[in-house]
Short mmCIF file of C-alpha atoms and ligand atoms in Angstrom, two decimals:
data_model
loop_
_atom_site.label_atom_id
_atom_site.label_comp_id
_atom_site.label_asym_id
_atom_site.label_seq_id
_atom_site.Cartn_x
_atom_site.Cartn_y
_atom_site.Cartn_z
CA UNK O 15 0.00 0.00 0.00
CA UNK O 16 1.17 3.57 -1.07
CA UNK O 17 1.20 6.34 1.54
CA UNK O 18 1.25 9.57 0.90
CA UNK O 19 1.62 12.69 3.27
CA UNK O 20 1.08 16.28 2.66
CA UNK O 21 0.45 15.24 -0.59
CA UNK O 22 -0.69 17.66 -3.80
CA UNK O 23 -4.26 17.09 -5.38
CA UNK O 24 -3.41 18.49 -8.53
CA UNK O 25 -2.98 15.28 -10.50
CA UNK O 26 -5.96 13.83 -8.64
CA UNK O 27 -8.62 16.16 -10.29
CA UNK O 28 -9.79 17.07 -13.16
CA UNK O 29 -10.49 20.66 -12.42
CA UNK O 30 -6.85 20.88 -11.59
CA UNK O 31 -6.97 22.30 -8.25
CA UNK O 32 -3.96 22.61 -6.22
CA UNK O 33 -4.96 21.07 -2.65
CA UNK O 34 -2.55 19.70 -0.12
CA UNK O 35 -4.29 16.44 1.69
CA UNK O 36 -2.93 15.29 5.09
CA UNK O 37 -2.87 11.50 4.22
CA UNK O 38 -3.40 9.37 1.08
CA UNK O 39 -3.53 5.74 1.01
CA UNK O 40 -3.39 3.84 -2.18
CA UNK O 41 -4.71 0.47 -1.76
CA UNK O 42 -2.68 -1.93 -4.37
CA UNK O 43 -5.26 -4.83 -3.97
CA UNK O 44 -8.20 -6.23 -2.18
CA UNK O 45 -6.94 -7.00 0.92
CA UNK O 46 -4.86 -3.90 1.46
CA UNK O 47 -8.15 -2.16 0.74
CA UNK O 48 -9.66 -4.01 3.39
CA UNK O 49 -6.96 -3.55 5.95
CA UNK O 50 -7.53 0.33 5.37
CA UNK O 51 -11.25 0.55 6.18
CA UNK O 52 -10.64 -2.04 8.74
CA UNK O 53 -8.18 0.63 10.88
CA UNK O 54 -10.00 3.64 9.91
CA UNK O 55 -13.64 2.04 11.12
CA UNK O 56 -11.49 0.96 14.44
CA UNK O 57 -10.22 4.58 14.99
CA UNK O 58 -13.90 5.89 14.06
CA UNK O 59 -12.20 8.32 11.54
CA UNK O 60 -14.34 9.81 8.46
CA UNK O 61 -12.61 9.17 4.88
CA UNK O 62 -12.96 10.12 1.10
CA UNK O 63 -13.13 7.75 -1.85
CA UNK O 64 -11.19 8.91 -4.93
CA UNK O 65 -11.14 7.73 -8.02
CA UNK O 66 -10.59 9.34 -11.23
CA UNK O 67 -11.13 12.79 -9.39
CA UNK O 68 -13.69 13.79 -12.55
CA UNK O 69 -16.48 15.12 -10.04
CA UNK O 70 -14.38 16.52 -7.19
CA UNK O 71 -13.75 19.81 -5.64
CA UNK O 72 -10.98 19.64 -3.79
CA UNK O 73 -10.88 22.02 -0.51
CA UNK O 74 -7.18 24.16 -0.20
CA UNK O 75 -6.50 21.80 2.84
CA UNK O 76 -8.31 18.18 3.24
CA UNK O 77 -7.89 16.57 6.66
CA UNK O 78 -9.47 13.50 6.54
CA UNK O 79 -7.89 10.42 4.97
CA UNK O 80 -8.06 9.99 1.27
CA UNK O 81 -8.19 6.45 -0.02
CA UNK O 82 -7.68 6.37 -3.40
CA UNK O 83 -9.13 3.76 -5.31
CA UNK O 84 -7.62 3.31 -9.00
CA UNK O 85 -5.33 1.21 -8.15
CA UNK O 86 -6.58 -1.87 -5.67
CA UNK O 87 -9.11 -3.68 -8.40
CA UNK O 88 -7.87 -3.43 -11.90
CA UNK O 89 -9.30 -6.62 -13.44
CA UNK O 90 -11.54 -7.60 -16.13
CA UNK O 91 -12.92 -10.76 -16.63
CA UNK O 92 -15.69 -11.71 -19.45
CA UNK O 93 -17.78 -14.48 -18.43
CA UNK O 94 -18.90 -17.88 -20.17
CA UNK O 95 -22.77 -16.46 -19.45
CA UNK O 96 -21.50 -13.27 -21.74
CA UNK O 97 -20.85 -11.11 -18.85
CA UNK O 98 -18.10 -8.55 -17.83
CA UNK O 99 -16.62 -8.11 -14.85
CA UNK O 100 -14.82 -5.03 -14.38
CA UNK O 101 -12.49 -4.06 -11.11
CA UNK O 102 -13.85 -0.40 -10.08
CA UNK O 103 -10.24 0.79 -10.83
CA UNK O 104 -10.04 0.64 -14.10
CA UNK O 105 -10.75 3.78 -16.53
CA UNK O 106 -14.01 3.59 -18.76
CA UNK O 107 -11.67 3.51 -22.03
CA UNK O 108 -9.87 0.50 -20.98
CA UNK O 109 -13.22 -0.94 -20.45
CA UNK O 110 -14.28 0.11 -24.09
CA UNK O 111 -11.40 -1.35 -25.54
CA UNK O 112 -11.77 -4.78 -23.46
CA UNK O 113 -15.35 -4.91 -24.57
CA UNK O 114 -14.19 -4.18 -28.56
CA UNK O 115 -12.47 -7.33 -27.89
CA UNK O 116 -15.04 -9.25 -27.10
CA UNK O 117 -17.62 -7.10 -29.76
CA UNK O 118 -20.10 -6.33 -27.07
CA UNK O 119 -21.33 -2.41 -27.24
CA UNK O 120 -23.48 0.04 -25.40
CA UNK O 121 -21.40 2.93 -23.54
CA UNK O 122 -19.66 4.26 -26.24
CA UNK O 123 -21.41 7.89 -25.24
CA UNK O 124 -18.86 7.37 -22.31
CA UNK O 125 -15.62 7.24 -24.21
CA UNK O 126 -15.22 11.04 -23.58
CA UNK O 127 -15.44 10.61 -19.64
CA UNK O 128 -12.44 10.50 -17.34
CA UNK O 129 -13.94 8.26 -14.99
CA UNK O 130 -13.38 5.12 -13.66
CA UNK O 131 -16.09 2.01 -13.51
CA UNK O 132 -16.29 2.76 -9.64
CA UNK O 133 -16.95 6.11 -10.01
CA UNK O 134 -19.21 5.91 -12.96
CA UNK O 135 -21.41 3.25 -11.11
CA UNK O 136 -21.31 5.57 -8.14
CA UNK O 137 -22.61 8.64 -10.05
CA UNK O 138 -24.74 6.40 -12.66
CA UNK O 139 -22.55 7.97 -15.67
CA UNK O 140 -24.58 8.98 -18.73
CA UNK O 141 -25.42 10.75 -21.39
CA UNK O 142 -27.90 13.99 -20.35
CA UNK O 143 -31.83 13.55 -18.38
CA UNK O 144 -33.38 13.98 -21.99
CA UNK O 145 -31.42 10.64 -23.72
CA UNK O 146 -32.83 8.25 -20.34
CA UNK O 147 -28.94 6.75 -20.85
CA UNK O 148 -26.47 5.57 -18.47
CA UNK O 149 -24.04 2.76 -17.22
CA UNK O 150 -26.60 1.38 -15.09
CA UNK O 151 -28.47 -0.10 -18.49
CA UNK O 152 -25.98 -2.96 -18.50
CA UNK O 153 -25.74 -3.62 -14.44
CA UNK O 154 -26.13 -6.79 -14.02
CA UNK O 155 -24.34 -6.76 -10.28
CA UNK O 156 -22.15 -4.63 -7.85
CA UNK O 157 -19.70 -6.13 -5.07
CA UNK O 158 -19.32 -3.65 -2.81
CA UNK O 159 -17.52 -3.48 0.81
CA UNK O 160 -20.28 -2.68 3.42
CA UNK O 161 -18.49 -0.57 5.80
CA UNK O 162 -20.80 -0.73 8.52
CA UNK O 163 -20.29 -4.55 8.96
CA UNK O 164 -17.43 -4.40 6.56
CA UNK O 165 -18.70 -7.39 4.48
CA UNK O 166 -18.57 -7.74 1.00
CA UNK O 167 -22.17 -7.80 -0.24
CA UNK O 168 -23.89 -7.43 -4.38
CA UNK O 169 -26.61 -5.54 -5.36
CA UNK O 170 -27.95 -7.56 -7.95
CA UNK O 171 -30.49 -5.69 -11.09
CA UNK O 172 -30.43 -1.86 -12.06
CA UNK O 173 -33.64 -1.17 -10.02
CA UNK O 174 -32.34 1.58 -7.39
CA UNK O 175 -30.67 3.89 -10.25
CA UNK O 176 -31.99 7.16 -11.38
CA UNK O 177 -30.26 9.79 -13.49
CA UNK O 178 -27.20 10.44 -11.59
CA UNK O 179 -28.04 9.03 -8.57
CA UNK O 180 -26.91 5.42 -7.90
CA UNK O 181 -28.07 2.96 -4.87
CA UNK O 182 -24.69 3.91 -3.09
CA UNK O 183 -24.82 7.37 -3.29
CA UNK O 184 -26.79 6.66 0.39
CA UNK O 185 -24.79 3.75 1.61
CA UNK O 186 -21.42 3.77 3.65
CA UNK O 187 -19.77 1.38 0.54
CA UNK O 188 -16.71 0.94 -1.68
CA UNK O 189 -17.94 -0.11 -4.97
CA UNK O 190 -15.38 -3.18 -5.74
CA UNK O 191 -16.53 -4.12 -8.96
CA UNK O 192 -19.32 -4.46 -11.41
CA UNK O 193 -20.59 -7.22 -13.93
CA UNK O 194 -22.26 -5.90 -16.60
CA UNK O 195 -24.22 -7.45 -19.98
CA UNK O 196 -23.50 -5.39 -23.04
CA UNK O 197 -25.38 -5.81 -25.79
CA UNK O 198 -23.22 -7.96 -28.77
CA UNK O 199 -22.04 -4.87 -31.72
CA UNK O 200 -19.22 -5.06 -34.23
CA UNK O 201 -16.41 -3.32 -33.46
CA UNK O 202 -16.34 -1.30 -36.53
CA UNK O 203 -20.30 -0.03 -35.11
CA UNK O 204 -18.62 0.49 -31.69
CA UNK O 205 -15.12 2.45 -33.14
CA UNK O 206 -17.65 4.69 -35.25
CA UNK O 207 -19.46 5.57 -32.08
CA UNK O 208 -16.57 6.12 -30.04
CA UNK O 209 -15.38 8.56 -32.65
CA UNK O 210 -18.80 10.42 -32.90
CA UNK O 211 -18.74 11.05 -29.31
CA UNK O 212 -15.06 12.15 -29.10
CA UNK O 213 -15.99 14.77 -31.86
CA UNK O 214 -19.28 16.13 -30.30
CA UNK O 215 -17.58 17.08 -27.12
CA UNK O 216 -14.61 18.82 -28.64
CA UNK O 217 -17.48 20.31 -30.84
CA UNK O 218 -19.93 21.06 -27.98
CA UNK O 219 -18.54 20.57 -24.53
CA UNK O 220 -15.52 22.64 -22.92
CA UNK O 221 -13.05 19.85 -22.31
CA UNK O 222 -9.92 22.10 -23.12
CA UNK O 223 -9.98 23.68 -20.00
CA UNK O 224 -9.91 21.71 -16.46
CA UNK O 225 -13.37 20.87 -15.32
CA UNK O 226 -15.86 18.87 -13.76
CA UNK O 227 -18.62 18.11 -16.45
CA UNK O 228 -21.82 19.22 -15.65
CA UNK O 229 -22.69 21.33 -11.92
CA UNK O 230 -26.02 20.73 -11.83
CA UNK O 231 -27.68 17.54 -12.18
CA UNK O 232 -30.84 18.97 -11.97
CA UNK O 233 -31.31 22.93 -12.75
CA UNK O 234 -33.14 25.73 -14.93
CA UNK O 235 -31.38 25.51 -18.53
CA UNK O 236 -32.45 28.98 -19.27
CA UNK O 237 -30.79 30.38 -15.94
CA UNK O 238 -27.59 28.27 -16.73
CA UNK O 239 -27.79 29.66 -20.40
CA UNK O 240 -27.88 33.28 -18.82
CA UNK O 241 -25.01 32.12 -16.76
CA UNK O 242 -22.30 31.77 -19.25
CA UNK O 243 -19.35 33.49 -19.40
CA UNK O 244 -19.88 34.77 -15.72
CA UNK O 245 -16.48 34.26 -13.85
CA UNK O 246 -15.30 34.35 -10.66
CA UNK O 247 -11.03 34.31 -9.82
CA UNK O 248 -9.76 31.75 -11.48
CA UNK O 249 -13.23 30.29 -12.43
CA UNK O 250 -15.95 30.38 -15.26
CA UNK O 251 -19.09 29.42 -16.39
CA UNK O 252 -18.33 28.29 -19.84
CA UNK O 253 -19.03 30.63 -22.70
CA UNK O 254 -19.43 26.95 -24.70
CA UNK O 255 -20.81 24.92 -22.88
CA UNK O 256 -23.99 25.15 -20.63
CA UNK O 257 -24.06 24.23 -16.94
CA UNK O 258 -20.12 23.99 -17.13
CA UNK O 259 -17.31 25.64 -14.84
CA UNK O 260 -14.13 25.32 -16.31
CA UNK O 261 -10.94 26.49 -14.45
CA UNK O 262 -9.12 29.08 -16.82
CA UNK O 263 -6.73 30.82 -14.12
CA UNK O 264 -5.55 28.55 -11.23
CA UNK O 265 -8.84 29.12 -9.92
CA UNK O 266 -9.21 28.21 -5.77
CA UNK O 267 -12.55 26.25 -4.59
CA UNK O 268 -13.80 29.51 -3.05
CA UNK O 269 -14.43 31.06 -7.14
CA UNK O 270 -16.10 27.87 -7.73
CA UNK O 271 -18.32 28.32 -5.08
CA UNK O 272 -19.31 31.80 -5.61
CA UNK O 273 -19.95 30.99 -9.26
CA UNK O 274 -22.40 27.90 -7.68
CA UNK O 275 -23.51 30.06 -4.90
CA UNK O 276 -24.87 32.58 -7.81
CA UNK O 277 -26.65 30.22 -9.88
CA UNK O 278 -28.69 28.59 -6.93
CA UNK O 279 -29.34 32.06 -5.84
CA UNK O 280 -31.21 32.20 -9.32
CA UNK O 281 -32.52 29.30 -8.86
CA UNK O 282 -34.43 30.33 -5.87
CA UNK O 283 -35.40 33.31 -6.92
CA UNK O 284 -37.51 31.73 -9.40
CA UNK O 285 -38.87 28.82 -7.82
CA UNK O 286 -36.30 26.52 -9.95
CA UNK O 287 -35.38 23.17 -8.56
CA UNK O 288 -31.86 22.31 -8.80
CA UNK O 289 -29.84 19.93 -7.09
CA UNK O 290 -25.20 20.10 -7.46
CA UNK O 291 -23.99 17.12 -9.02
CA UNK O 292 -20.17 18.27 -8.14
CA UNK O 293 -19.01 16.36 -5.11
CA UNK O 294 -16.92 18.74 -2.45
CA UNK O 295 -14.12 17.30 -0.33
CA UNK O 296 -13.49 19.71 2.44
C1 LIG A 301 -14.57 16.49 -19.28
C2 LIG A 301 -15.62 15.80 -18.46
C3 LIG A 301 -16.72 15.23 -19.08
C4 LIG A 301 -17.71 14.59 -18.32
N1 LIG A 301 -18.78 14.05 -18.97
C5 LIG A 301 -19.71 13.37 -18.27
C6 LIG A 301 -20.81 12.74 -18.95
O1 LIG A 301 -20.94 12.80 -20.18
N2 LIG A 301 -21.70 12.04 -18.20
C7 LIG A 301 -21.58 11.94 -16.83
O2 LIG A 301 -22.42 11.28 -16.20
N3 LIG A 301 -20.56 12.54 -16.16
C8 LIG A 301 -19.63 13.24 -16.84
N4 LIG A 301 -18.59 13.84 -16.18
C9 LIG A 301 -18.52 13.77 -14.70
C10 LIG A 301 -17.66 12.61 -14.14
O3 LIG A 301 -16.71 12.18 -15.09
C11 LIG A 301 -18.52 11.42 -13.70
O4 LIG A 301 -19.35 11.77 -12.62
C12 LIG A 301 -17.65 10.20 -13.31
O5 LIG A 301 -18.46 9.05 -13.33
C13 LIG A 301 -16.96 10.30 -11.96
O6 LIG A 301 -16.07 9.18 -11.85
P1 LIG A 301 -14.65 9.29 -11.14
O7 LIG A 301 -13.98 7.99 -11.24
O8 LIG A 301 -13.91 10.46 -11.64
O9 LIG A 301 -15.13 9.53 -9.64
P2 LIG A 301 -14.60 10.62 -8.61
O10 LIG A 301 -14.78 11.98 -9.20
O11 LIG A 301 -13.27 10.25 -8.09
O12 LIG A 301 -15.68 10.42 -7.45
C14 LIG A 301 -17.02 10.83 -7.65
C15 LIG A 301 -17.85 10.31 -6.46
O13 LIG A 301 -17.88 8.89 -6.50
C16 LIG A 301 -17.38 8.34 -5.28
N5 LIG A 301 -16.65 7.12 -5.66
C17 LIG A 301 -15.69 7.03 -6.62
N6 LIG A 301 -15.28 5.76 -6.73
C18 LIG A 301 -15.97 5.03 -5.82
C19 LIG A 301 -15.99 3.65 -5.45
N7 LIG A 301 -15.20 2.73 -6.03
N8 LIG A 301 -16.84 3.26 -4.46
C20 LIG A 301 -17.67 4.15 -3.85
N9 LIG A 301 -17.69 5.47 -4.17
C21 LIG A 301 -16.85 5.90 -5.14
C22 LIG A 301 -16.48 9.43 -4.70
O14 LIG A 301 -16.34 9.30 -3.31
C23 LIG A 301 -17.24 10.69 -5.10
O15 LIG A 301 -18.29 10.94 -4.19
C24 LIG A 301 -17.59 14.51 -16.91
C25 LIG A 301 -16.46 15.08 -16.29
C26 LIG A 301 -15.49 15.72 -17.05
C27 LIG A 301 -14.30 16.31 -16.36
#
């Protein structure tokens, strides 16, 4: 297991903010993972679980322990029944290019994600509310450590998933891995798909700049229209791309906030529901 002290964020996040954490601890496998949650549940100490770092704001100073996850459950496995089973470690596009392999198909729309399988069954990765698309179509199972007993249970079916919101999202869990059934597509269907995607979001979305994705998982596109452009520090709402900040100047969590802070303040002062899809680590 790695250990890190006093260690920078900045390769950790997408949005490329420069955050110092107290302790890190990289997990190389399954049972170093366990040991981990093992001590921290004896000590009663509160963690974070990183993965890719896609969705995270990073705090200038984080306290609790980080335990960072890409790097304990990095296996793949396709099964005689026509499943895959995919360690919550390992990045979507590896995934994609294991299941071109095997010419299965399906999440092609998540070739332009920096996630990991952990963190896109987590946040139930998709494509946006109006397309009714995301991972969780092709869950067949999750193993997941139960921290509160510390067993390792499965959720079996896709029943408890909504857009962006996943079963675990209210559980005390480590995703460990999921097994999924894509649906059977030759690989010159999938490659052309993959490439489609990859040129709509250097066409539509702001991925030059260090981001997050989308804020809002659930907002007033008209406000968040209104919004672009506005900036904050380091921090702005895209000029491109709706409902996305993008860091343009070293910006700090506290311009991300105000720029967040401003559009729920619209929000409310038109009755708009919204809810922040952005996770914070404090
Ligand atoms: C350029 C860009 C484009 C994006 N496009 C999309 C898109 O099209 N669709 C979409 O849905 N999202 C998109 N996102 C958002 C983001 O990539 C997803 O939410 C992604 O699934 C997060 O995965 P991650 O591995 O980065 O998780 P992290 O950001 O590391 O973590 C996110 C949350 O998941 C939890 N978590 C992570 N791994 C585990 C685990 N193994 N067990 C339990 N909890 C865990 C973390 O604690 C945290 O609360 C985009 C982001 C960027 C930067």
């Amino acid at each position: 297991m790695k250990i890190y002290n006093e260690i920078d964020l900045y390769r950790y996040n997408t949005m490329k903010l420069h955050s110092i954490a107290r302790i890190m601890y990289e997990p190389e496998n399954v049972d170093e993972l366990l040991a981990i949650f093992r001590k921290l549940k004896k000590e009663g100490t509160a963690f974070y679980l990183l993965s890719a770092g896609s969705n995270i704001v990073f705090g200038a100073r984080i306290e609790r322990p980080i335990v960072y996850l890409m790097s304990f459950n990095t296996n793949m496995s396709f099964g005689e029944d026509g499943t895959l089973e995919c360690g919550a470690s390992v990045r979507i596009q590896s995934l994609l290019e294991k299941m071109k392999e095997f010419s299965l198909g399906g999440i092609e729309y998540l070739a332009s994600v920096p996630s990991s399988v952990g963190g896109a069954v987590y946040m139930n990765a998709g494509r946006g509310r109006k397309m009714k698309r995301s991972i969780s179509d092709y869950i067949e199972s999750v193993r997941y450590l139960d921290v509160a007993d510390m067993q390792i249970k499965n959720i079996y079916g896709n029943d408890g998933y909504l857009y962006r919101t996943s079963p675990f999202q209210s559980l005390n869990t480590v995703i460990l891995s999921a097994r999924f059934k894509f649906v059977k597509q030759d690989v010159d269907i999938t490659n052309r798909l993959i490439k489609e995607r990859l040129v709509y979001s250097q066409r539509y979305l702001s991925a030059d700049k260090p981001s997050c994705g989308s804020v809002f998982c659930l907002m007033n596109p008209v406000i968040m229209r209104l919004l672009r452009g506005t900036g904050y520090g380091g921090a702005i709402f895209s000029k491109k791309t709706s409902n996305w900040i993008s860091n343009i100047d070293n910006a700090k969590v506290g311009d991300i906030e105000v720029l967040i802070g401003k559009a729920i303040r619209w929000h409310k002062v038109f009755f708009s529901k919204y809810k922040v899809e952005i996770r914070f680590f404090r």
